[in-house]
Short mmCIF file of C-alpha atoms in Angstrom, two decimals:
data_model
loop_
_atom_site.label_atom_id
_atom_site.label_comp_id
_atom_site.label_asym_id
_atom_site.label_seq_id
_atom_site.Cartn_x
_atom_site.Cartn_y
_atom_site.Cartn_z
CA MET A 200 201.79 133.56 86.52
CA SER A 201 201.76 136.22 83.82
CA GLN A 202 199.28 139.03 83.89
CA SER A 203 196.68 139.69 81.24
CA PRO A 204 197.07 142.82 79.07
CA LEU A 205 194.28 144.48 81.03
CA THR A 206 196.28 144.22 84.25
CA LEU A 207 199.77 144.72 82.81
CA PRO A 208 201.51 147.07 85.27
CA ARG A 209 201.89 150.61 83.95
CA ARG A 210 205.65 150.58 84.38
CA HIS A 211 205.88 147.47 82.20
CA PHE A 212 203.61 148.82 79.49
CA LEU A 213 205.39 152.19 79.34
CA ALA A 214 208.80 150.56 79.28
CA LEU A 215 207.74 148.18 76.53
CA GLY A 216 206.43 151.14 74.62
CA GLY A 217 209.84 152.69 74.99
CA VAL A 218 211.31 149.61 73.30
CA ALA A 219 209.03 150.22 70.33
CA ALA A 220 209.93 153.90 70.19
CA GLY A 221 213.59 152.91 70.17
CA ALA A 222 213.27 150.23 67.51
CA ALA A 223 215.75 151.99 65.28
CA MET A 224 218.27 151.96 68.10
CA LEU A 225 217.62 148.26 68.76
CA GLY A 226 218.27 147.47 65.12
CA ALA A 227 221.43 149.53 64.79
CA GLU A 228 224.85 147.96 64.38
CA PRO A 229 227.23 148.78 67.23
CA ALA A 230 229.80 151.32 66.17
CA SER A 231 233.41 150.25 65.65
CA ALA A 232 236.00 150.93 68.29
CA SER A 233 237.46 153.76 66.23
CA SER A 234 234.20 155.73 66.39
CA ASP A 235 234.22 159.05 68.20
CA GLY A 236 232.86 159.10 71.73
CA ALA A 237 234.37 155.91 73.14
CA ASP A 238 236.37 156.63 76.31
CA ASP A 239 239.78 155.00 76.89
CA ARG A 240 240.39 156.85 80.16
CA ILE A 241 237.28 155.85 82.04
CA THR A 242 237.28 155.15 85.79
CA LEU A 243 234.81 152.54 86.97
CA PRO A 244 233.24 152.18 90.43
CA GLY A 245 234.23 148.53 90.74
CA TYR A 246 235.45 145.43 88.92
CA ALA A 247 234.07 145.49 85.37
CA PHE A 248 234.08 141.75 84.64
CA THR A 249 231.76 140.48 87.37
CA LEU A 250 229.71 138.51 84.81
CA GLY A 251 232.68 136.59 83.45
CA VAL A 252 233.71 135.85 79.88
CA ALA A 253 232.56 133.45 77.18
CA SER A 254 233.18 132.37 73.61
CA GLY A 255 230.91 130.91 70.99
CA ASP A 256 229.96 129.91 67.43
CA PRO A 257 233.46 128.69 66.46
CA LEU A 258 234.64 128.75 62.85
CA PRO A 259 237.89 127.30 61.47
CA ASP A 260 239.60 130.69 61.72
CA GLY A 261 238.02 132.13 64.86
CA MET A 262 235.06 132.58 67.14
CA VAL A 263 233.11 135.30 68.93
CA LEU A 264 234.42 136.44 72.33
CA TRP A 265 231.96 137.85 74.85
CA THR A 266 231.90 139.87 78.02
CA ARG A 267 229.64 142.51 79.52
CA LEU A 268 230.87 145.34 81.71
CA ALA A 269 228.95 145.45 85.00
CA PRO A 270 230.74 146.81 88.09
CA ASP A 271 227.35 146.88 89.86
CA PRO A 272 225.62 143.99 88.07
CA LEU A 273 222.35 144.06 90.06
CA ALA A 274 221.82 147.82 89.88
CA LEU A 275 218.10 148.51 89.85
CA ASP A 276 218.26 150.51 86.62
CA GLY A 277 219.65 147.49 84.76
CA LEU A 278 222.72 149.43 83.60
CA GLY A 279 225.16 147.40 85.66
CA GLY A 280 226.76 150.42 87.28
CA MET A 281 228.12 151.67 83.97
CA PRO A 282 227.99 155.29 82.76
CA GLU A 283 225.97 156.24 79.70
CA ARG A 284 229.01 156.77 77.47
CA ALA A 285 230.69 154.21 75.26
CA VAL A 286 233.83 152.45 76.41
CA ASN A 287 236.69 150.87 74.44
CA VAL A 288 237.38 147.30 75.56
CA ARG A 289 240.57 145.58 74.49
CA TRP A 290 240.82 141.85 73.86
CA GLU A 291 243.67 139.42 73.34
CA VAL A 292 243.93 135.84 72.07
CA ALA A 293 246.98 133.74 72.87
CA GLU A 294 248.32 130.27 72.21
CA ASP A 295 249.15 129.81 75.88
CA GLU A 296 247.32 130.43 79.14
CA LYS A 297 250.02 132.86 80.37
CA PHE A 298 249.69 135.01 77.23
CA HIS A 299 253.36 134.79 76.30
CA ARG A 300 252.34 134.10 72.67
CA VAL A 301 249.56 136.58 71.83
CA VAL A 302 248.43 135.99 68.25
CA ARG A 303 245.47 138.36 67.89
CA ARG A 304 244.33 141.50 69.67
CA GLY A 305 241.77 144.20 69.03
CA VAL A 306 239.38 146.76 70.47
CA GLU A 307 235.58 146.69 70.66
CA ARG A 308 233.30 149.59 71.56
CA ALA A 309 230.88 148.74 74.37
CA THR A 310 227.82 150.99 74.34
CA ALA A 311 225.10 151.73 76.85
CA ALA A 312 222.47 150.95 74.19
CA TRP A 313 223.57 147.31 74.25
CA GLY A 314 224.23 147.02 77.97
CA HIS A 315 227.98 147.55 77.54
CA SER A 316 228.22 144.04 76.10
CA VAL A 317 231.15 143.04 73.92
CA HIS A 318 230.96 140.64 70.97
CA ALA A 319 234.42 140.49 69.38
CA GLU A 320 234.41 138.39 66.20
CA VAL A 321 237.95 137.06 65.90
CA HIS A 322 239.47 135.85 62.62
CA GLY A 323 242.88 134.75 61.42
CA LEU A 324 243.39 131.86 63.85
CA ARG A 325 244.44 128.32 63.03
CA PRO A 326 241.76 125.63 62.68
CA ASP A 327 241.17 123.00 65.36
CA ARG A 328 243.37 124.72 67.95
CA VAL A 329 242.93 125.60 71.61
CA TYR A 330 243.36 129.30 72.45
CA TRP A 331 243.04 131.49 75.54
CA TYR A 332 241.50 134.95 75.64
CA ARG A 333 240.94 137.88 77.99
CA PHE A 334 239.68 141.47 78.02
CA ARG A 335 241.03 144.75 79.45
CA VAL A 336 239.30 147.99 80.39
CA ALA A 337 240.09 150.86 82.78
CA GLY A 338 243.27 149.17 83.98
CA GLN A 339 241.38 145.96 84.83
CA VAL A 340 241.89 142.48 83.38
CA SER A 341 239.13 139.92 82.94
CA PRO A 342 239.27 136.25 83.88
CA VAL A 343 240.95 134.09 81.24
CA GLY A 344 238.77 131.92 79.03
CA ARG A 345 239.66 128.80 77.06
CA THR A 346 238.23 128.34 73.59
CA ARG A 347 238.79 126.35 70.41
CA THR A 348 238.47 126.92 66.68
CA ALA A 349 236.51 124.50 64.52
CA PRO A 350 238.39 122.12 62.21
CA ARG A 351 238.46 122.83 58.48
CA PRO A 352 235.37 121.49 56.69
CA ASP A 353 237.51 118.98 54.77
CA ALA A 354 239.46 117.79 57.81
CA ALA A 355 239.15 114.06 58.49
CA LEU A 356 238.43 113.86 62.22
CA ARG A 357 238.70 110.74 64.33
CA SER A 358 236.62 112.08 67.20
CA LEU A 359 234.83 115.10 68.65
CA THR A 360 233.25 115.60 72.07
CA PHE A 361 230.56 118.08 73.02
CA ALA A 362 228.14 118.57 75.88
CA PHE A 363 224.58 119.82 75.73
CA ALA A 364 222.41 121.30 78.46
CA SER A 365 219.25 123.32 79.09
CA CYS A 366 216.79 124.53 81.72
CA GLN A 367 218.62 126.21 84.58
CA ALA A 368 216.00 127.67 86.91
CA TYR A 369 217.94 129.67 89.52
CA THR A 370 215.22 129.31 92.15
CA ASP A 371 214.96 125.51 91.76
CA GLY A 372 218.54 124.48 92.37
CA TYR A 373 222.25 125.11 92.39
CA PHE A 374 224.17 124.96 89.11
CA THR A 375 226.50 122.27 90.47
CA ALA A 376 226.35 120.34 87.20
CA TYR A 377 228.23 123.18 85.52
CA GLU A 378 231.10 122.81 88.00
CA HIS A 379 231.56 119.28 86.69
CA MET A 380 231.00 120.23 83.06
CA ALA A 381 233.83 122.79 83.34
CA ARG A 382 236.21 119.92 84.16
CA GLU A 383 235.24 117.84 81.11
CA ASP A 384 237.55 117.89 78.09
CA LEU A 385 235.05 119.36 75.62
CA ASP A 386 235.36 120.74 72.13
CA LEU A 387 231.99 122.48 72.40
CA VAL A 388 228.96 123.12 74.61
CA VAL A 389 225.46 123.42 73.11
CA HIS A 390 222.80 125.17 75.20
CA LEU A 391 219.26 124.48 74.02
CA GLY A 392 217.28 127.12 75.88
CA ASP A 393 215.78 128.27 79.16
CA TYR A 394 219.03 129.97 80.11
CA ILE A 395 216.90 132.10 82.44
CA TYR A 396 213.35 131.76 83.76
CA GLU A 397 211.08 134.74 83.46
CA GLY A 398 208.90 134.18 86.54
CA GLY A 399 209.17 136.09 89.79
CA GLY A 400 209.14 133.15 92.18
CA ALA A 401 211.34 132.88 95.25
CA GLY A 402 211.60 129.07 95.38
CA SER A 403 212.38 127.24 98.61
CA ILE A 404 216.19 126.93 98.71
CA GLY A 405 217.23 130.54 99.34
CA ARG A 406 217.80 131.59 95.74
CA PRO A 407 214.91 134.01 95.02
CA HIS A 408 214.66 135.67 91.66
CA LEU A 409 215.77 139.25 91.05
CA PRO A 410 213.84 141.29 90.29
CA ALA A 411 211.16 139.70 92.47
CA VAL A 412 208.56 140.04 89.71
CA GLU A 413 208.01 138.47 86.31
CA THR A 414 210.27 140.02 83.67
CA PHE A 415 208.65 142.28 81.10
CA THR A 416 211.04 145.15 80.43
CA LEU A 417 214.61 145.32 79.19
CA THR A 418 215.63 146.44 82.68
CA ASP A 419 213.92 143.38 84.20
CA TYR A 420 215.61 140.96 81.81
CA ARG A 421 219.03 142.58 82.24
CA ILE A 422 218.88 142.20 86.03
CA ARG A 423 217.70 138.60 85.72
CA TYR A 424 220.59 137.72 83.39
CA SER A 425 223.04 139.42 85.73
CA GLN A 426 221.77 137.33 88.63
CA TYR A 427 222.17 134.09 86.68
CA LYS A 428 225.55 135.02 85.24
CA LEU A 429 226.96 135.85 88.66
CA ASP A 430 226.79 132.13 89.43
CA PRO A 431 230.42 130.90 89.60
CA ALA A 432 229.63 127.43 88.25
CA LEU A 433 227.96 128.87 85.15
CA GLN A 434 230.90 131.23 84.64
CA ALA A 435 233.35 128.33 84.90
CA ALA A 436 231.49 126.33 82.24
CA HIS A 437 231.53 129.33 79.90
CA ARG A 438 235.27 129.79 80.42
CA SER A 439 236.03 126.15 79.63
CA ALA A 440 234.87 125.82 76.00
CA PRO A 441 233.03 127.67 73.21
CA TRP A 442 229.23 127.59 73.42
CA VAL A 443 226.52 127.45 70.76
CA VAL A 444 223.25 128.77 72.16
CA ALA A 445 219.59 129.08 71.17
CA PRO A 446 216.64 130.38 73.22
CA ASP A 447 213.51 128.46 74.14
CA ASP A 448 210.31 129.69 75.76
CA HIS A 449 211.36 130.81 79.26
CA ASP A 450 214.02 133.07 77.79
CA VAL A 451 211.00 135.18 76.77
CA GLU A 452 207.85 133.73 78.37
CA ASN A 453 206.55 130.25 79.08
CA ASN A 454 205.08 128.43 76.05
CA TRP A 455 205.04 131.41 73.71
CA ALA A 456 204.47 130.69 70.02
CA GLY A 457 205.13 133.09 67.15
CA ASP A 458 203.48 136.38 68.00
CA HIS A 459 201.27 134.75 70.63
CA SER A 460 201.80 134.97 74.36
CA GLN A 461 201.52 131.85 76.48
CA PRO A 462 198.17 130.15 75.81
CA ASP A 463 197.52 128.88 79.32
CA THR A 464 197.11 132.25 81.04
CA GLU A 465 197.06 134.94 78.36
CA PRO A 466 195.12 133.68 75.34
CA ASP A 467 193.84 137.12 74.43
CA GLN A 468 197.00 139.21 74.88
CA ASP A 469 197.55 141.73 72.10
CA PRO A 470 200.32 140.37 69.83
CA ALA A 471 201.71 143.90 69.51
CA VAL A 472 202.26 144.02 73.28
CA PHE A 473 203.90 140.61 73.23
CA ARG A 474 206.25 141.64 70.42
CA LEU A 475 207.46 144.50 72.61
CA ARG A 476 208.21 142.04 75.40
CA ARG A 477 209.99 139.71 72.97
CA ALA A 478 212.12 142.62 71.75
CA ALA A 479 213.27 143.28 75.31
CA ALA A 480 213.93 139.58 75.95
CA TYR A 481 215.83 139.09 72.69
CA GLN A 482 218.01 142.12 73.33
CA ALA A 483 218.94 140.93 76.82
CA TYR A 484 219.62 137.43 75.47
CA TYR A 485 222.01 138.83 72.87
CA GLU A 486 223.68 141.16 75.36
CA ASN A 487 224.50 138.27 77.68
CA LEU A 488 225.57 135.46 75.36
CA PRO A 489 228.39 134.84 72.86
CA LEU A 490 226.45 135.41 69.66
CA ARG A 491 227.67 136.86 66.38
CA ARG A 492 226.31 140.09 64.92
CA SER A 493 224.32 137.98 62.47
CA SER A 494 222.14 137.08 65.49
CA MET A 495 221.78 140.67 66.73
CA PRO A 496 218.05 141.34 67.28
CA ARG A 497 216.12 143.83 65.21
CA GLY A 498 213.39 144.71 67.65
CA PRO A 499 211.26 141.55 68.11
CA GLU A 500 213.17 139.59 65.44
CA MET A 501 216.39 137.61 65.87
CA GLN A 502 218.22 135.14 63.64
CA VAL A 503 218.45 132.02 65.77
CA TYR A 504 218.68 129.10 63.33
CA ARG A 505 222.11 128.54 61.82
CA ARG A 506 224.54 125.83 60.72
CA LEU A 507 228.03 125.01 61.96
CA THR A 508 230.39 122.32 60.65
CA PHE A 509 233.27 120.56 62.38
CA GLY A 510 235.47 118.84 59.85
CA ASP A 511 233.91 115.89 58.08
CA LEU A 512 232.54 114.53 61.35
CA LEU A 513 229.74 116.88 62.45
CA GLN A 514 227.16 119.17 60.89
CA LEU A 515 225.26 120.97 63.65
CA ASP A 516 221.96 122.59 62.67
CA VAL A 517 220.60 124.84 65.40
CA LEU A 518 216.83 125.33 65.25
CA ASP A 519 214.36 128.03 66.22
CA THR A 520 211.21 126.17 67.30
CA ARG A 521 209.45 129.21 68.82
CA ARG A 522 209.39 132.19 66.47
CA PHE A 523 207.75 130.58 63.41
CA ARG A 524 205.42 128.00 64.95
CA ASP A 525 201.64 128.14 64.95
CA GLN A 526 199.88 128.64 68.26
CA GLN A 527 199.50 125.54 70.44
CA LEU A 528 196.31 123.54 70.05
CA THR A 529 193.78 122.97 72.79
CA ASP A 530 192.30 119.98 70.91
CA GLN A 531 194.86 117.25 70.25
CA SER A 532 192.67 115.68 67.56
CA LEU A 533 193.78 118.53 65.29
CA ARG A 534 197.50 117.90 65.64
CA TRP A 535 197.71 116.29 62.18
CA GLU A 536 196.40 119.38 60.39
CA ALA A 537 198.52 119.51 57.27
CA ASN A 538 199.37 123.21 57.27
CA ARG A 539 200.50 123.54 60.87
CA GLN A 540 204.04 124.86 61.21
CA MET A 541 206.72 124.24 63.80
CA LEU A 542 209.69 125.72 61.91
CA GLY A 543 207.96 127.84 59.30
CA ALA A 544 208.30 127.14 55.58
CA LYS A 545 211.60 129.00 55.12
CA GLN A 546 213.44 127.34 58.03
CA GLU A 547 212.02 123.93 57.16
CA ALA A 548 213.26 124.21 53.57
CA TRP A 549 216.67 125.47 54.77
CA LEU A 550 217.00 122.54 57.14
CA LEU A 551 216.06 119.82 54.66
CA ALA A 552 218.24 121.30 51.92
CA GLY A 553 221.20 121.46 54.27
CA LEU A 554 220.71 117.93 55.53
CA GLY A 555 220.30 116.63 52.02
CA ALA A 556 223.59 118.23 50.96
CA SER A 557 225.53 117.28 54.10
CA THR A 558 228.75 115.31 53.73
CA ALA A 559 229.34 115.04 57.48
CA ARG A 560 229.49 111.65 59.18
CA TRP A 561 227.00 112.78 61.88
CA ASN A 562 224.12 115.20 61.33
CA VAL A 563 223.00 116.68 64.63
CA LEU A 564 219.92 118.83 65.18
CA GLY A 565 220.02 121.25 68.12
CA ASN A 566 216.32 121.26 68.99
CA GLN A 567 214.39 122.87 71.85
CA VAL A 568 211.34 120.58 72.35
CA PHE A 569 211.35 116.82 71.87
CA ALA A 570 210.64 115.38 68.44
CA MET A 571 209.74 111.81 69.44
CA GLU A 572 206.14 110.80 70.04
CA ALA A 573 205.31 110.57 73.75
CA ASP A 574 202.00 109.07 74.82
CA HIS A 575 201.41 110.30 78.38
CA THR A 576 198.61 107.90 79.38
CA ASP A 577 198.59 104.22 80.35
CA GLY A 578 196.35 101.93 78.36
CA PRO A 579 194.59 102.38 75.02
CA THR A 580 193.83 106.09 75.49
CA GLU A 581 196.54 108.34 74.07
CA THR A 582 197.36 111.85 75.25
CA PHE A 583 200.12 114.09 73.96
CA GLY A 584 201.67 117.40 74.94
CA MET A 585 200.74 120.20 72.59
CA ASP A 586 203.88 122.33 73.07
CA THR A 587 206.27 119.67 71.68
CA TRP A 588 206.50 118.27 68.14
CA ASP A 589 203.56 116.01 69.13
CA GLY A 590 201.34 119.07 68.79
CA TYR A 591 202.72 119.62 65.29
CA ALA A 592 202.57 116.03 64.04
CA ALA A 593 202.18 116.92 60.36
CA ALA A 594 205.23 119.19 60.48
CA ARG A 595 207.23 116.38 62.10
CA GLN A 596 206.06 113.97 59.43
CA ARG A 597 207.17 116.37 56.67
CA LEU A 598 210.59 116.53 58.29
CA PHE A 599 210.93 112.77 58.71
CA ASP A 600 209.62 112.07 55.19
CA GLY A 601 212.15 114.59 53.90
CA LEU A 602 214.96 112.81 55.72
CA ALA A 603 213.88 109.47 54.24
CA ARG A 604 213.64 110.83 50.69
CA ARG A 605 217.11 112.35 50.94
CA ASP A 606 218.64 109.29 52.61
CA VAL A 607 220.08 111.43 55.38
CA ASP A 608 222.44 109.22 57.31
CA ASN A 609 223.39 109.27 60.98
CA PHE A 610 220.70 111.77 61.97
CA LEU A 611 220.73 112.70 65.66
CA VAL A 612 218.52 115.09 67.59
CA ILE A 613 219.63 116.67 70.88
CA THR A 614 216.83 118.26 72.89
CA GLY A 615 216.13 120.01 76.19
CA ASP A 616 212.98 121.50 77.80
CA ALA A 617 211.39 118.41 79.40
CA HIS A 618 213.50 118.20 82.61
CA ARG A 619 214.10 114.51 82.05
CA SER A 620 216.32 112.28 79.94
CA VAL A 621 215.21 109.87 77.22
CA ALA A 622 216.99 108.10 74.38
CA ALA A 623 214.61 107.11 71.59
CA ASP A 624 214.41 105.83 68.04
CA LEU A 625 212.77 108.30 65.67
CA LYS A 626 210.27 106.32 63.59
CA LEU A 627 208.86 107.19 60.21
CA ASP A 628 205.55 105.95 61.61
CA PHE A 629 205.35 105.90 65.39
CA ALA A 630 202.10 103.90 65.22
CA ASN A 631 204.06 101.05 63.63
CA PRO A 632 207.05 99.93 65.72
CA THR A 633 208.47 98.04 62.72
CA SER A 634 208.53 101.13 60.49
CA ARG A 635 211.76 102.69 59.32
CA THR A 636 213.95 104.39 61.92
CA VAL A 637 215.20 107.73 60.55
CA GLY A 638 217.38 108.77 63.48
CA THR A 639 217.95 108.88 67.20
CA GLU A 640 216.89 111.48 69.74
CA PHE A 641 218.76 112.27 72.93
CA LEU A 642 216.47 114.20 75.24
CA GLY A 643 218.56 115.81 77.96
CA THR A 644 217.54 116.69 81.47
CA ALA A 645 217.66 120.07 83.21
CA ILE A 646 220.63 121.64 84.95
CA SER A 647 218.38 122.53 87.90
CA SER A 648 214.76 123.10 86.80
CA GLY A 649 212.27 120.94 88.63
CA GLY A 650 214.41 120.42 91.71
CA ASN A 651 216.29 117.28 92.64
CA GLY A 652 214.45 114.79 90.47
CA GLN A 653 214.79 111.02 90.84
CA ASP A 654 216.03 108.07 88.88
CA MET A 655 212.51 107.05 87.79
CA ASP A 656 209.12 108.66 88.27
CA ALA A 657 205.56 107.79 87.34
CA LEU A 658 205.68 109.52 83.98
CA GLY A 659 208.89 107.69 83.13
CA VAL A 660 207.23 104.36 83.86
CA THR A 661 204.32 105.30 81.60
CA TRP A 662 206.54 106.57 78.82
CA LEU A 663 208.63 103.39 78.68
CA ALA A 664 205.51 101.22 78.76
CA GLU A 665 203.49 103.13 76.14
CA ASN A 666 206.25 104.22 73.74
CA PRO A 667 208.33 101.25 72.55
CA HIS A 668 210.71 103.51 70.63
CA MET A 669 211.98 104.90 73.97
CA LYS A 670 215.00 102.92 75.16
CA PHE A 671 216.15 104.78 78.27
CA HIS A 672 214.64 107.16 80.82
CA ASN A 673 215.90 109.08 83.86
CA SER A 674 214.60 112.20 85.65
CA GLN A 675 217.60 113.38 87.67
CA ARG A 676 219.42 116.64 86.97
CA GLY A 677 222.63 117.07 85.00
CA TYR A 678 223.89 117.33 81.43
CA GLN A 679 224.88 115.11 78.52
CA VAL A 680 228.24 114.49 76.82
CA CYS A 681 228.26 113.23 73.22
CA HIS A 682 231.35 111.41 71.92
CA LEU A 683 231.41 111.23 68.11
CA GLY A 684 233.68 108.73 66.33
CA ARG A 685 234.04 107.44 62.80
CA HIS A 686 232.07 104.24 63.37
CA GLU A 687 230.10 104.86 66.53
CA MET A 688 228.91 107.60 68.86
CA HIS A 689 227.66 107.50 72.39
CA THR A 690 226.02 109.92 74.79
CA ASP A 691 226.85 109.86 78.48
CA TYR A 692 223.98 110.96 80.71
CA ARG A 693 225.79 112.74 83.56
CA VAL A 694 223.64 113.24 86.67
CA VAL A 695 223.85 114.75 90.13
CA PRO A 696 221.86 113.30 93.07
CA PHE A 697 220.59 116.66 94.30
CA VAL A 698 220.50 120.37 93.40
CA ASN A 699 218.79 121.82 96.49
CA ALA A 700 222.21 122.25 98.10
CA PRO A 701 225.70 122.79 96.69
CA GLY A 702 228.39 120.12 96.49
CA ALA A 703 226.67 117.24 94.69
CA PRO A 704 228.94 114.66 93.01
CA ILE A 705 228.55 113.65 89.37
CA THR A 706 228.08 110.15 87.96
CA THR A 707 227.30 108.69 84.54
CA ARG A 708 223.83 107.20 84.85
CA ALA A 709 223.97 105.54 81.41
CA SER A 710 225.77 105.62 78.08
CA VAL A 711 223.64 105.25 74.96
CA TYR A 712 225.30 104.03 71.76
CA VAL A 713 224.50 104.54 68.07
CA GLN A 714 226.43 102.85 65.26
CA SER A 715 227.26 104.71 62.07
CA GLY A 716 224.99 103.68 59.22
CA ARG A 717 222.50 101.95 61.56
CA PRO A 718 219.96 104.48 62.82
CA GLY A 719 218.48 104.11 66.28
CA VAL A 720 219.77 103.08 69.67
CA ALA A 721 222.21 100.16 69.39
CA HIS A 722 222.49 99.53 73.12
CA VAL A 723 222.39 101.19 76.53
CA SER A 724 225.16 100.70 79.06
CA ALA A 725 223.92 101.48 82.57
#
């Protein structure tokens, strides 16, 4: 549970104040590798690449390559055992895993101000090709990562396969699902938020959080990310394919909205104090994930929403459903208020314009909280969650009406957050089951959050009974694999039977099919 501003520990408040004082530093571009002060002859106290490597946001000619130097990743000062000075880190990209055919190399300057993270934006590669990459520093060599460039926008693709995942609470379970994901033949992985959890809980399976308190400061968040990224299964999944990532609430604080702290425990927190916390959280998020400089935070602001294309088969629009939303309601009767925002006017206009102009066969929305309507109560009484799009019903209606007016075809939504899996038709009018279907939503379960889960629970029974647009439900843990083709796509719901111990096997619980040109779920294969 978060503390109110009146009881915010002094160390947290002073450290957050330090973030504000250093806002200029937070907003500064990292210097190039040729800048004075970077040390090529540094000696480190241990292996630099303990947190692994990753790649992300692929383009037809390249991608961003990531690592973060941390010979002592859980050091209490959050600096990872690194000295204060800048360090030159060399990177290589090759056409083969043994690096006999190196095609690109360069140097990036890792600075203490950004946690000695490296974000190398590589260009000049061939489209739709597999590459391998690695880093070097202080005579050490990183693990080798596998990545892939995007196809040219005009390339006619027959197929594309990507996975999506979310919600990986370290204290709730082992990341076994990622061991299996790393073995999939994927073009891309999309992570939809809750990469870390901000609470200080110890859990019950022997994986207590570090630090053992709720995260408020940059130091807190850095240590928490280091703990998560030390997990070998997570590292393996990052090495296997490029990732596209976006934060949700727990990457900052549970159920935050705009400049407002979580409404359930801190309704009166000063927004200025919360912005300081968000600045720390955003910086740590950027430091630890393969994001381009266009997503580098400027204090409490970060560019999250963006668009990627993969030939003529996929347009992927990644949303930010936290920063620009109105505060959650406490009275659900107000959820249809016309002016309430989920995306904010600018992002909403950007999204609809991009979808209206799309020439891709499949238009996929990377979305943090589910868009479908979900009545939580049996019988004639209806109750809805206020943190999802149900609490922003007018904003959802604007989006769906916009899709209908623009005749957006093959619209798919992939979603995390709910710790359960659902496949559902997205209706222009959820109150009328015969109304137009504008798309299909694939809600994906958690990697570990919520513990083991089960095939069906009480809420699942209610959801399927009260929401006829829902066609499949499961509440086990795992991830989802989407197979896009010219005439049909399907999503495999991949689940593990337990996460409270390592070693769980993986199975496909169901495959859900959508036909091109015919919105909605065509059929479910169990």
